[in-house]
mmCIF file of C-alpha atoms in Angstrom:
data_model
loop_
_atom_site.group_PDB
_atom_site.id
_atom_site.type_symbol
_atom_site.label_atom_id
_atom_site.label_comp_id
_atom_site.label_asym_id
_atom_site.label_seq_id
_atom_site.Cartn_x
_atom_site.Cartn_y
_atom_site.Cartn_z
ATOM 1 C CA MET A 1 69.149 -31.828 32.453
ATOM 2 C CA GLU A 2 71.325 -30.179 29.789
ATOM 3 C CA ALA A 3 70.062 -26.714 30.793
ATOM 4 C CA ILE A 4 70.938 -27.415 34.426
ATOM 5 C CA LYS A 5 74.392 -28.618 33.399
ATOM 6 C CA GLU A 6 74.969 -25.357 31.508
ATOM 7 C CA ARG A 7 73.897 -23.321 34.537
ATOM 8 C CA VAL A 8 76.215 -25.327 36.813
ATOM 9 C CA GLU A 9 79.116 -24.817 34.381
ATOM 10 C CA LYS A 10 78.376 -21.084 34.376
ATOM 11 C CA ALA A 11 78.488 -21.025 38.197
ATOM 12 C CA LEU A 12 81.787 -22.929 38.188
ATOM 13 C CA GLU A 13 83.252 -20.452 35.710
ATOM 14 C CA LYS A 14 82.524 -17.632 38.171
ATOM 15 C CA ILE A 15 84.550 -19.251 40.965
ATOM 16 C CA ARG A 16 87.268 -20.840 38.812
ATOM 17 C CA PRO A 17 89.517 -17.708 38.876
ATOM 18 C CA TYR A 18 89.665 -17.882 42.683
ATOM 19 C CA LEU A 19 90.698 -21.538 42.577
ATOM 20 C CA LYS A 20 93.270 -20.893 39.853
ATOM 21 C CA ALA A 21 94.758 -18.040 41.888
ATOM 22 C CA ASP A 22 95.755 -20.676 44.451
ATOM 23 C CA GLY A 23 97.020 -23.138 41.832
ATOM 24 C CA GLY A 24 93.871 -25.238 41.690
ATOM 25 C CA ASP A 25 90.914 -25.852 39.431
ATOM 26 C CA ILE A 26 87.633 -27.728 39.304
ATOM 27 C CA ALA A 27 85.976 -29.908 36.682
ATOM 28 C CA LEU A 28 82.334 -30.924 36.428
ATOM 29 C CA VAL A 29 82.115 -34.720 36.275
ATOM 30 C CA ASP A 30 78.338 -35.148 36.204
ATOM 31 C CA ILE A 31 75.025 -34.344 37.827
ATOM 32 C CA THR A 32 73.096 -37.235 39.326
ATOM 33 C CA ASP A 33 69.369 -37.773 38.897
ATOM 34 C CA ASP A 34 68.866 -36.684 42.513
ATOM 35 C CA MET A 35 70.565 -33.327 41.719
ATOM 36 C CA VAL A 36 73.983 -33.903 43.269
ATOM 37 C CA VAL A 37 76.808 -32.222 41.377
ATOM 38 C CA ARG A 38 79.916 -34.383 41.182
ATOM 39 C CA VAL A 39 83.143 -32.461 40.611
ATOM 40 C CA GLU A 40 86.836 -33.193 40.577
ATOM 41 C CA MET A 41 89.089 -30.842 42.511
ATOM 42 C CA GLN A 42 92.311 -30.440 40.547
ATOM 43 C CA GLY A 43 95.808 -29.022 40.896
ATOM 44 C CA ALA A 44 96.630 -27.596 44.304
ATOM 45 C CA CYS A 45 92.998 -28.098 45.371
ATOM 46 C CA HIS A 46 93.281 -31.884 45.059
ATOM 47 C CA GLY A 47 94.446 -33.231 48.382
ATOM 48 C CA CYS A 48 94.567 -29.834 50.060
ATOM 49 C CA PRO A 49 93.397 -30.076 53.687
ATOM 50 C CA PHE A 50 91.135 -27.075 53.075
ATOM 51 C CA SER A 51 89.555 -28.429 49.883
ATOM 52 C CA ILE A 52 86.427 -29.666 51.690
ATOM 53 C CA GLN A 53 85.930 -26.165 53.105
ATOM 54 C CA THR A 54 86.473 -24.674 49.664
ATOM 55 C CA LEU A 55 84.029 -27.162 48.203
ATOM 56 C CA LYS A 56 81.261 -26.653 50.763
ATOM 57 C CA ALA A 57 81.701 -22.998 51.736
ATOM 58 C CA GLY A 58 82.651 -21.732 48.289
ATOM 59 C CA VAL A 59 81.759 -23.981 45.410
ATOM 60 C CA GLU A 60 78.532 -25.463 46.782
ATOM 61 C CA ILE A 61 77.148 -22.086 47.853
ATOM 62 C CA ALA A 62 77.989 -20.520 44.481
ATOM 63 C CA VAL A 63 76.413 -23.393 42.550
ATOM 64 C CA LYS A 64 73.263 -23.463 44.696
ATOM 65 C CA LYS A 65 72.887 -19.698 44.301
ATOM 66 C CA GLU A 66 72.877 -20.036 40.512
ATOM 67 C CA VAL A 67 71.042 -23.369 40.389
ATOM 68 C CA PRO A 68 68.755 -23.740 43.431
ATOM 69 C CA GLU A 69 67.624 -27.183 42.264
ATOM 70 C CA ILE A 70 71.038 -28.585 43.230
ATOM 71 C CA LYS A 71 71.048 -30.446 46.555
ATOM 72 C CA GLU A 72 74.791 -30.906 47.115
ATOM 73 C CA VAL A 73 78.227 -30.646 45.506
ATOM 74 C CA VAL A 74 80.684 -33.493 46.136
ATOM 75 C CA ASP A 75 84.262 -34.226 45.084
ATOM 76 C CA VAL A 76 84.459 -37.571 43.278
ATOM 77 C CA LYS A 77 87.937 -38.192 44.706
ATOM 78 C CA GLY A 78 86.635 -37.602 48.222
ATOM 79 C CA LEU A 79 83.939 -40.276 47.948
#
């Protein structure tokens, strides 16, 4: 699981500059046993009405591209 976590972190690093450009950020919280990545949207991304689109259309696609084993990416504050 540690290798998967490293690959997910690497994928998040690739998209982080785009989030930061809009005043936001993202933090990896954990990865569940059923391969769901739990993240925390931060800064301007937290509470933004478009954050779910950013999460699903940006973050989730980027993570799944790098780590195909991942089933979903969810925001812990949106649960």
